[in-house]
């Protein structure tokens, strides 16, 4: 078991994995990515992740078809070779290598990069206590539903949150609507039901978000995909974040407002139980 990388057809040690300085991924973030978690040898919701990547590739006009690249095979082989119990697969497809010019040439060979690392474990104390978030103006690009690698605003937002004593930051539109956190989606619990921002272009359509909505439906919880303002979030009974890496993570503070009792709430806990039960390999 050791961390593993993949670059254009070759599996190798991550320390030996390199791409060209002329790669458009490096120079322009002209690329898309996915983060997929595998439980044992089974990637969770891989079809959905690859479908989202396919939509992103289509949106940026990058066609893998002529290159005969089998992303599923790369993912499965990497997981097997790495041999972790829980693997975090990072997969990035860039438009390829070309001397720097904003306009891309036709016929470039896409660069395929992947890493296979253990899924980070959220510290048990952090999970039990919950985390704090601050709201921040959304200065990101408009097409956030594309899982593009141009993540500078996200990097700056979470770094500022950490400096200001919060765990994460949640982007808010100019009209005051909550969108998503730096690398996760946001849910509020209000009146016994779930409220989460609508699935439009301003958020990433999280695979975990969708899975949580399915879990909530099974539990007969009222669901609203709609507007969530900052005051709605600050006055919610419970708040949580979701992603492939953190699953469901309770939020106990939004800006200077304590959420509920200041501890992860009961509905979040029930939902997380249903969430875990639905994962491959759980009885
Ligand atoms: N990010 N919103 C943003 C901006 C994200 O970057 C992510 C995931 C999500 C949740 O998506 P999913 O449920 O499909 O993981 C929402 C990954 C984990 C990352 O960049 O590391």
mmCIF file of C-alpha atoms and ligand atoms in Angstrom:
data_model
loop_
_atom_site.group_PDB
_atom_site.id
_atom_site.type_symbol
_atom_site.label_atom_id
_atom_site.label_comp_id
_atom_site.label_asym_id
_atom_site.label_seq_id
_atom_site.Cartn_x
_atom_site.Cartn_y
_atom_site.Cartn_z
ATOM 1 C CA UNK A 1 0.000 0.000 0.000
ATOM 2 C CA UNK A 2 1.528 3.253 -1.090
ATOM 3 C CA UNK A 3 0.395 6.459 -2.670
ATOM 4 C CA UNK A 4 0.263 6.169 -6.407
ATOM 5 C CA UNK A 5 0.147 8.490 -9.392
ATOM 6 C CA UNK A 6 -0.845 8.057 -13.012
ATOM 7 C CA UNK A 7 0.323 10.235 -15.893
ATOM 8 C CA UNK A 8 -0.631 9.580 -19.514
ATOM 9 C CA UNK A 9 -0.639 5.795 -19.488
ATOM 10 C CA UNK A 10 1.894 5.121 -16.738
ATOM 11 C CA UNK A 11 1.416 4.409 -13.048
ATOM 12 C CA UNK A 12 4.292 5.701 -10.932
ATOM 13 C CA UNK A 13 5.416 7.084 -7.589
ATOM 14 C CA UNK A 14 3.798 10.540 -7.106
ATOM 15 C CA UNK A 15 7.313 11.961 -6.601
ATOM 16 C CA UNK A 16 8.200 10.902 -10.153
ATOM 17 C CA UNK A 17 4.978 12.138 -11.775
ATOM 18 C CA UNK A 18 5.543 15.199 -13.945
ATOM 19 C CA UNK A 19 3.784 17.171 -16.670
ATOM 20 C CA UNK A 20 5.133 19.756 -19.085
ATOM 21 C CA UNK A 21 5.367 23.440 -18.103
ATOM 22 C CA UNK A 22 3.507 24.006 -21.372
ATOM 23 C CA UNK A 23 0.557 21.992 -20.161
ATOM 24 C CA UNK A 24 -2.598 24.078 -20.485
ATOM 25 C CA UNK A 25 -3.758 22.731 -17.139
ATOM 26 C CA UNK A 26 -0.730 24.360 -15.503
ATOM 27 C CA UNK A 27 -0.843 27.583 -17.513
ATOM 28 C CA UNK A 28 -4.567 28.264 -17.790
ATOM 29 C CA UNK A 29 -6.318 25.775 -15.504
ATOM 30 C CA UNK A 30 -7.700 24.636 -18.887
ATOM 31 C CA UNK A 31 -8.918 21.392 -17.379
ATOM 32 C CA UNK A 32 -11.546 19.639 -15.314
ATOM 33 C CA UNK A 33 -11.219 17.265 -12.377
ATOM 34 C CA UNK A 34 -13.040 14.808 -10.154
ATOM 35 C CA UNK A 35 -12.508 13.535 -6.638
ATOM 36 C CA UNK A 36 -13.938 10.045 -6.205
ATOM 37 C CA UNK A 37 -13.807 7.894 -3.113
ATOM 38 C CA UNK A 38 -13.496 4.108 -3.272
ATOM 39 C CA UNK A 39 -14.595 1.799 -0.499
ATOM 40 C CA UNK A 40 -12.436 -1.281 -0.844
ATOM 41 C CA UNK A 41 -12.116 -1.769 -4.575
ATOM 42 C CA UNK A 42 -15.477 -0.149 -5.356
ATOM 43 C CA UNK A 43 -15.510 3.508 -6.440
ATOM 44 C CA UNK A 44 -18.635 5.126 -4.954
ATOM 45 C CA UNK A 45 -21.009 6.528 -7.586
ATOM 46 C CA UNK A 46 -18.327 6.434 -10.268
ATOM 47 C CA UNK A 47 -20.901 6.615 -13.084
ATOM 48 C CA UNK A 48 -22.204 9.905 -11.681
ATOM 49 C CA UNK A 49 -18.690 11.321 -11.224
ATOM 50 C CA UNK A 50 -17.663 10.346 -14.766
ATOM 51 C CA UNK A 51 -20.914 11.702 -16.183
ATOM 52 C CA UNK A 52 -20.267 15.044 -14.437
ATOM 53 C CA UNK A 53 -16.739 15.027 -15.878
ATOM 54 C CA UNK A 54 -18.137 14.237 -19.323
ATOM 55 C CA UNK A 55 -20.496 17.234 -19.047
ATOM 56 C CA UNK A 56 -17.583 19.448 -17.951
ATOM 57 C CA UNK A 57 -15.411 18.239 -20.831
ATOM 58 C CA UNK A 58 -18.242 18.908 -23.251
ATOM 59 C CA UNK A 59 -18.768 22.381 -21.752
ATOM 60 C CA UNK A 60 -15.127 23.300 -22.374
ATOM 61 C CA UNK A 61 -15.070 21.645 -25.814
ATOM 62 C CA UNK A 62 -12.670 18.842 -24.943
ATOM 63 C CA UNK A 63 -13.413 15.510 -26.624
ATOM 64 C CA UNK A 64 -11.699 12.395 -25.237
ATOM 65 C CA UNK A 65 -13.408 10.100 -27.760
ATOM 66 C CA UNK A 66 -10.717 10.217 -30.511
ATOM 67 C CA UNK A 67 -8.003 9.424 -27.948
ATOM 68 C CA UNK A 68 -9.462 6.111 -26.776
ATOM 69 C CA UNK A 69 -8.963 6.941 -23.105
ATOM 70 C CA UNK A 70 -10.795 4.652 -20.695
ATOM 71 C CA UNK A 71 -11.093 6.685 -17.476
ATOM 72 C CA UNK A 72 -12.976 3.937 -15.652
ATOM 73 C CA UNK A 73 -10.178 1.448 -16.298
ATOM 74 C CA UNK A 74 -7.555 3.909 -15.022
ATOM 75 C CA UNK A 75 -9.576 4.532 -11.846
ATOM 76 C CA UNK A 76 -10.191 0.830 -11.146
ATOM 77 C CA UNK A 77 -6.608 -0.193 -11.858
ATOM 78 C CA UNK A 78 -5.194 2.603 -9.688
ATOM 79 C CA UNK A 79 -7.438 1.657 -6.765
ATOM 80 C CA UNK A 80 -6.375 -2.008 -7.051
ATOM 81 C CA UNK A 81 -2.685 -1.146 -7.309
ATOM 82 C CA UNK A 82 -2.766 1.335 -4.399
ATOM 83 C CA UNK A 83 -4.610 -1.151 -2.174
ATOM 84 C CA UNK A 84 -6.052 1.214 0.473
ATOM 85 C CA UNK A 85 -9.241 0.459 2.448
ATOM 86 C CA UNK A 86 -10.637 3.852 1.481
ATOM 87 C CA UNK A 87 -9.032 5.548 -1.511
ATOM 88 C CA UNK A 88 -9.369 9.182 -2.545
ATOM 89 C CA UNK A 89 -8.936 9.280 -6.297
ATOM 90 C CA UNK A 90 -8.026 12.634 -7.844
ATOM 91 C CA UNK A 91 -8.494 12.643 -11.612
ATOM 92 C CA UNK A 92 -7.622 15.603 -13.824
ATOM 93 C CA UNK A 93 -7.959 15.944 -17.580
ATOM 94 C CA UNK A 94 -6.259 18.914 -19.208
ATOM 95 C CA UNK A 95 -6.533 20.075 -22.804
ATOM 96 C CA UNK A 96 -2.909 19.103 -23.353
ATOM 97 C CA UNK A 97 0.469 20.610 -24.152
ATOM 98 C CA UNK A 98 0.989 23.623 -26.401
ATOM 99 C CA UNK A 99 3.376 26.623 -26.302
ATOM 100 C CA UNK A 100 1.529 29.265 -24.313
ATOM 101 C CA UNK A 101 -1.270 30.924 -26.300
ATOM 102 C CA UNK A 102 -4.733 31.718 -25.057
ATOM 103 C CA UNK A 103 -6.395 30.242 -28.133
ATOM 104 C CA UNK A 104 -6.055 26.490 -28.046
ATOM 105 C CA UNK A 105 -4.966 24.446 -31.031
ATOM 106 C CA UNK A 106 -7.165 21.693 -32.381
ATOM 107 C CA UNK A 107 -5.973 18.121 -32.059
ATOM 108 C CA UNK A 108 -4.016 18.420 -28.811
ATOM 109 C CA UNK A 109 -3.544 15.190 -26.892
ATOM 110 C CA UNK A 110 -5.251 15.567 -23.494
ATOM 111 C CA UNK A 111 -3.132 15.090 -20.397
ATOM 112 C CA UNK A 112 -4.573 12.576 -17.948
ATOM 113 C CA UNK A 113 -3.300 12.767 -14.387
ATOM 114 C CA UNK A 114 -4.522 10.863 -11.352
ATOM 115 C CA UNK A 115 -3.453 10.268 -7.782
ATOM 116 C CA UNK A 116 -4.566 7.484 -5.449
ATOM 117 C CA UNK A 117 -4.228 8.341 -1.775
ATOM 118 C CA UNK A 118 -5.946 7.253 1.427
ATOM 119 C CA UNK A 119 -9.221 9.093 1.967
ATOM 120 C CA UNK A 120 -8.506 11.706 4.685
ATOM 121 C CA UNK A 121 -10.207 10.788 7.943
ATOM 122 C CA UNK A 122 -12.146 13.612 9.594
ATOM 123 C CA UNK A 123 -10.831 13.724 13.158
ATOM 124 C CA UNK A 124 -13.379 11.994 15.445
ATOM 125 C CA UNK A 125 -13.370 14.955 17.855
ATOM 126 C CA UNK A 126 -14.002 17.413 15.012
ATOM 127 C CA UNK A 127 -16.835 15.251 13.687
ATOM 128 C CA UNK A 128 -18.416 15.008 17.147
ATOM 129 C CA UNK A 129 -18.081 18.738 17.897
ATOM 130 C CA UNK A 130 -18.908 20.104 14.432
ATOM 131 C CA UNK A 131 -17.194 23.001 12.679
ATOM 132 C CA UNK A 132 -17.658 26.741 12.151
ATOM 133 C CA UNK A 133 -18.158 28.518 8.851
ATOM 134 C CA UNK A 134 -18.096 32.146 7.751
ATOM 135 C CA UNK A 135 -19.970 33.598 4.796
ATOM 136 C CA UNK A 136 -17.950 35.325 2.088
ATOM 137 C CA UNK A 137 -18.804 37.213 -1.160
ATOM 138 C CA UNK A 138 -18.882 34.868 -4.139
ATOM 139 C CA UNK A 139 -16.189 36.214 -6.435
ATOM 140 C CA UNK A 140 -15.868 32.968 -8.361
ATOM 141 C CA UNK A 141 -16.609 32.393 -12.005
ATOM 142 C CA UNK A 142 -20.269 32.030 -12.977
ATOM 143 C CA UNK A 143 -20.216 28.466 -14.317
ATOM 144 C CA UNK A 144 -19.489 26.784 -10.991
ATOM 145 C CA UNK A 145 -21.355 23.674 -12.047
ATOM 146 C CA UNK A 146 -18.332 22.799 -14.198
ATOM 147 C CA UNK A 147 -15.846 21.042 -11.929
ATOM 148 C CA UNK A 148 -13.079 23.222 -13.321
ATOM 149 C CA UNK A 149 -9.656 23.457 -11.731
ATOM 150 C CA UNK A 150 -9.708 27.292 -11.598
ATOM 151 C CA UNK A 151 -10.058 27.196 -7.829
ATOM 152 C CA UNK A 152 -8.127 30.298 -6.761
ATOM 153 C CA UNK A 153 -11.190 32.024 -5.211
ATOM 154 C CA UNK A 154 -11.956 28.809 -3.308
ATOM 155 C CA UNK A 155 -8.365 28.545 -2.077
ATOM 156 C CA UNK A 156 -8.368 32.187 -0.934
ATOM 157 C CA UNK A 157 -11.770 31.840 0.773
ATOM 158 C CA UNK A 158 -10.942 28.790 2.903
ATOM 159 C CA UNK A 159 -7.508 30.200 3.746
ATOM 160 C CA UNK A 160 -9.081 33.463 4.940
ATOM 161 C CA UNK A 161 -11.642 31.464 6.960
ATOM 162 C CA UNK A 162 -8.843 29.540 8.700
ATOM 163 C CA UNK A 163 -6.997 32.803 9.455
ATOM 164 C CA UNK A 164 -10.229 34.270 10.894
ATOM 165 C CA UNK A 165 -10.791 31.233 13.135
ATOM 166 C CA UNK A 166 -13.366 29.361 11.063
ATOM 167 C CA UNK A 167 -13.177 25.926 9.529
ATOM 168 C CA UNK A 168 -14.530 26.922 6.127
ATOM 169 C CA UNK A 169 -16.167 29.689 4.115
ATOM 170 C CA UNK A 170 -19.504 29.653 2.323
ATOM 171 C CA UNK A 171 -19.945 31.728 -0.824
ATOM 172 C CA UNK A 172 -22.831 34.191 -0.931
ATOM 173 C CA UNK A 173 -24.208 35.798 -4.114
ATOM 174 C CA UNK A 174 -24.431 39.600 -4.483
ATOM 175 C CA UNK A 175 -28.175 39.311 -3.683
ATOM 176 C CA UNK A 176 -27.422 37.498 -0.430
ATOM 177 C CA UNK A 177 -28.122 33.894 -1.438
ATOM 178 C CA UNK A 178 -26.011 31.141 0.064
ATOM 179 C CA UNK A 179 -24.325 29.032 -2.605
ATOM 180 C CA UNK A 180 -21.776 26.460 -1.425
ATOM 181 C CA UNK A 181 -18.625 26.139 0.661
ATOM 182 C CA UNK A 182 -15.067 26.172 -0.689
ATOM 183 C CA UNK A 183 -15.139 22.448 -1.507
ATOM 184 C CA UNK A 184 -18.519 21.181 -0.352
ATOM 185 C CA UNK A 185 -22.251 21.795 -0.625
ATOM 186 C CA UNK A 186 -24.361 23.308 2.150
ATOM 187 C CA UNK A 187 -27.567 22.127 3.815
ATOM 188 C CA UNK A 188 -29.741 23.714 6.496
ATOM 189 C CA UNK A 189 -32.283 21.928 8.656
ATOM 190 C CA UNK A 190 -35.350 24.114 9.208
ATOM 191 C CA UNK A 191 -38.688 22.976 10.644
ATOM 192 C CA UNK A 192 -37.714 19.298 10.497
ATOM 193 C CA UNK A 193 -36.812 19.377 6.791
ATOM 194 C CA UNK A 194 -33.780 19.995 4.618
ATOM 195 C CA UNK A 195 -33.121 23.149 2.628
ATOM 196 C CA UNK A 196 -30.255 23.332 0.154
ATOM 197 C CA UNK A 197 -29.490 25.801 -2.649
ATOM 198 C CA UNK A 198 -31.061 24.955 -5.968
ATOM 199 C CA UNK A 199 -28.994 23.001 -8.502
ATOM 200 C CA UNK A 200 -28.189 25.812 -10.948
ATOM 201 C CA UNK A 201 -24.963 26.973 -12.609
ATOM 202 C CA UNK A 202 -23.750 28.779 -9.475
ATOM 203 C CA UNK A 203 -22.959 25.601 -7.519
ATOM 204 C CA UNK A 204 -21.279 22.316 -8.200
ATOM 205 C CA UNK A 205 -23.865 19.566 -8.521
ATOM 206 C CA UNK A 206 -22.384 17.473 -5.749
ATOM 207 C CA UNK A 207 -22.625 13.716 -6.078
ATOM 208 C CA UNK A 208 -22.821 13.568 -2.271
ATOM 209 C CA UNK A 209 -25.519 16.277 -2.242
ATOM 210 C CA UNK A 210 -27.623 14.143 -4.586
ATOM 211 C CA UNK A 211 -27.022 11.016 -2.488
ATOM 212 C CA UNK A 212 -28.104 12.919 0.658
ATOM 213 C CA UNK A 213 -31.319 14.031 -1.056
ATOM 214 C CA UNK A 214 -32.019 10.368 -1.866
ATOM 215 C CA UNK A 215 -31.317 9.368 1.768
ATOM 216 C CA UNK A 216 -33.642 12.141 2.991
ATOM 217 C CA UNK A 217 -36.369 10.981 0.643
ATOM 218 C CA UNK A 218 -36.084 7.442 2.041
ATOM 219 C CA UNK A 219 -36.449 8.953 5.524
ATOM 220 C CA UNK A 220 -39.536 10.916 4.403
ATOM 221 C CA UNK A 221 -37.905 14.222 5.308
ATOM 222 C CA UNK A 222 -39.361 17.340 3.695
ATOM 223 C CA UNK A 223 -36.900 18.682 1.094
ATOM 224 C CA UNK A 224 -36.583 22.119 -0.377
ATOM 225 C CA UNK A 225 -34.118 22.911 -3.139
ATOM 226 C CA UNK A 226 -34.453 26.663 -3.126
ATOM 227 C CA UNK A 227 -33.286 29.966 -1.764
ATOM 228 C CA UNK A 228 -31.261 30.019 1.417
ATOM 229 C CA UNK A 229 -30.256 33.475 2.640
ATOM 230 C CA UNK A 230 -27.520 34.248 5.165
ATOM 231 C CA UNK A 231 -30.120 34.954 7.916
ATOM 232 C CA UNK A 232 -31.827 31.621 7.002
ATOM 233 C CA UNK A 233 -28.513 29.850 7.483
ATOM 234 C CA UNK A 234 -27.639 31.698 10.688
ATOM 235 C CA UNK A 235 -31.039 30.900 12.233
ATOM 236 C CA UNK A 236 -31.269 27.286 11.015
ATOM 237 C CA UNK A 237 -31.877 24.479 13.533
ATOM 238 C CA UNK A 238 -28.929 22.565 12.069
ATOM 239 C CA UNK A 239 -26.403 23.126 9.270
ATOM 240 C CA UNK A 240 -24.057 20.691 7.580
ATOM 241 C CA UNK A 241 -21.610 20.446 4.688
ATOM 242 C CA UNK A 242 -21.299 17.564 2.213
ATOM 243 C CA UNK A 243 -18.654 16.215 -0.147
ATOM 244 C CA UNK A 244 -17.048 12.970 -1.263
ATOM 245 C CA UNK A 245 -14.222 13.594 1.213
ATOM 246 C CA UNK A 246 -16.073 14.728 4.359
ATOM 247 C CA UNK A 247 -19.372 12.847 3.764
ATOM 248 C CA UNK A 248 -21.639 14.890 6.064
ATOM 249 C CA UNK A 249 -19.948 17.310 8.463
ATOM 250 C CA UNK A 250 -22.003 19.247 11.020
ATOM 251 C CA UNK A 251 -21.637 23.016 11.316
ATOM 252 C CA UNK A 252 -22.215 24.491 14.764
ATOM 253 C CA UNK A 253 -21.403 28.134 14.092
ATOM 254 C CA UNK A 254 -22.160 30.425 11.138
ATOM 255 C CA UNK A 255 -20.428 33.807 11.365
ATOM 256 C CA UNK A 256 -21.012 34.857 15.005
ATOM 257 C CA UNK A 257 -24.246 32.830 15.397
ATOM 258 C CA UNK A 258 -24.343 29.514 17.239
ATOM 259 C CA UNK A 259 -26.396 26.890 15.435
ATOM 260 C CA UNK A 260 -28.879 25.018 17.643
ATOM 261 C CA UNK A 261 -27.245 24.052 20.912
ATOM 262 C CA UNK A 262 -23.750 24.525 19.497
ATOM 263 C CA UNK A 263 -23.400 20.767 19.005
ATOM 264 C CA UNK A 264 -24.077 18.659 15.903
ATOM 265 C CA UNK A 265 -27.861 18.275 15.677
ATOM 266 C CA UNK A 266 -30.043 15.139 15.891
ATOM 267 C CA UNK A 267 -31.365 15.194 12.340
ATOM 268 C CA UNK A 268 -27.837 15.516 10.942
ATOM 269 C CA UNK A 269 -26.854 12.475 13.023
ATOM 270 C CA UNK A 270 -29.855 10.421 11.826
ATOM 271 C CA UNK A 271 -29.193 11.377 8.236
ATOM 272 C CA UNK A 272 -25.530 10.416 8.550
ATOM 273 C CA UNK A 273 -26.562 6.980 9.844
ATOM 274 C CA UNK A 274 -28.750 6.445 6.781
ATOM 275 C CA UNK A 275 -25.903 7.816 4.638
ATOM 276 C CA UNK A 276 -23.402 5.289 6.031
ATOM 277 C CA UNK A 277 -25.865 2.414 5.774
ATOM 278 C CA UNK A 278 -26.282 3.045 2.055
ATOM 279 C CA UNK A 279 -22.555 2.849 1.279
ATOM 280 C CA UNK A 280 -21.193 -0.256 -0.448
ATOM 281 C CA UNK A 281 -20.023 -2.884 2.009
ATOM 282 C CA UNK A 282 -22.231 -1.799 4.901
ATOM 283 C CA UNK A 283 -24.892 -4.246 6.028
HETATM 284 N N1 LIG B 1 -14.793 18.979 -4.035
HETATM 285 N N2 LIG B 1 -18.776 22.154 -4.172
HETATM 286 C C1 LIG B 1 -17.474 22.336 -4.475
HETATM 287 C C2 LIG B 1 -16.999 23.711 -4.839
HETATM 288 C C3 LIG B 1 -16.592 21.238 -4.465
HETATM 289 O O1 LIG B 1 -15.291 21.423 -4.787
HETATM 290 C C4 LIG B 1 -17.078 19.955 -4.072
HETATM 291 C C5 LIG B 1 -16.190 18.731 -4.004
HETATM 292 C C6 LIG B 1 -18.442 19.812 -3.758
HETATM 293 C C7 LIG B 1 -19.054 18.459 -3.406
HETATM 294 O O2 LIG B 1 -19.065 17.600 -4.533
HETATM 295 P P1 LIG B 1 -19.058 15.994 -4.361
HETATM 296 O O3 LIG B 1 -20.155 15.681 -3.414
HETATM 297 O O4 LIG B 1 -19.329 15.502 -5.742
HETATM 298 O O5 LIG B 1 -17.705 15.587 -3.822
HETATM 299 C C8 LIG B 1 -19.264 20.937 -3.817
HETATM 300 C C9 LIG B 1 -13.838 17.897 -3.975
HETATM 301 C C10 LIG B 1 -14.089 16.913 -2.873
HETATM 302 C C11 LIG B 1 -12.445 18.504 -3.968
HETATM 303 O O6 LIG B 1 -12.259 19.488 -4.667
HETATM 304 O O7 LIG B 1 -11.542 17.987 -3.278
#
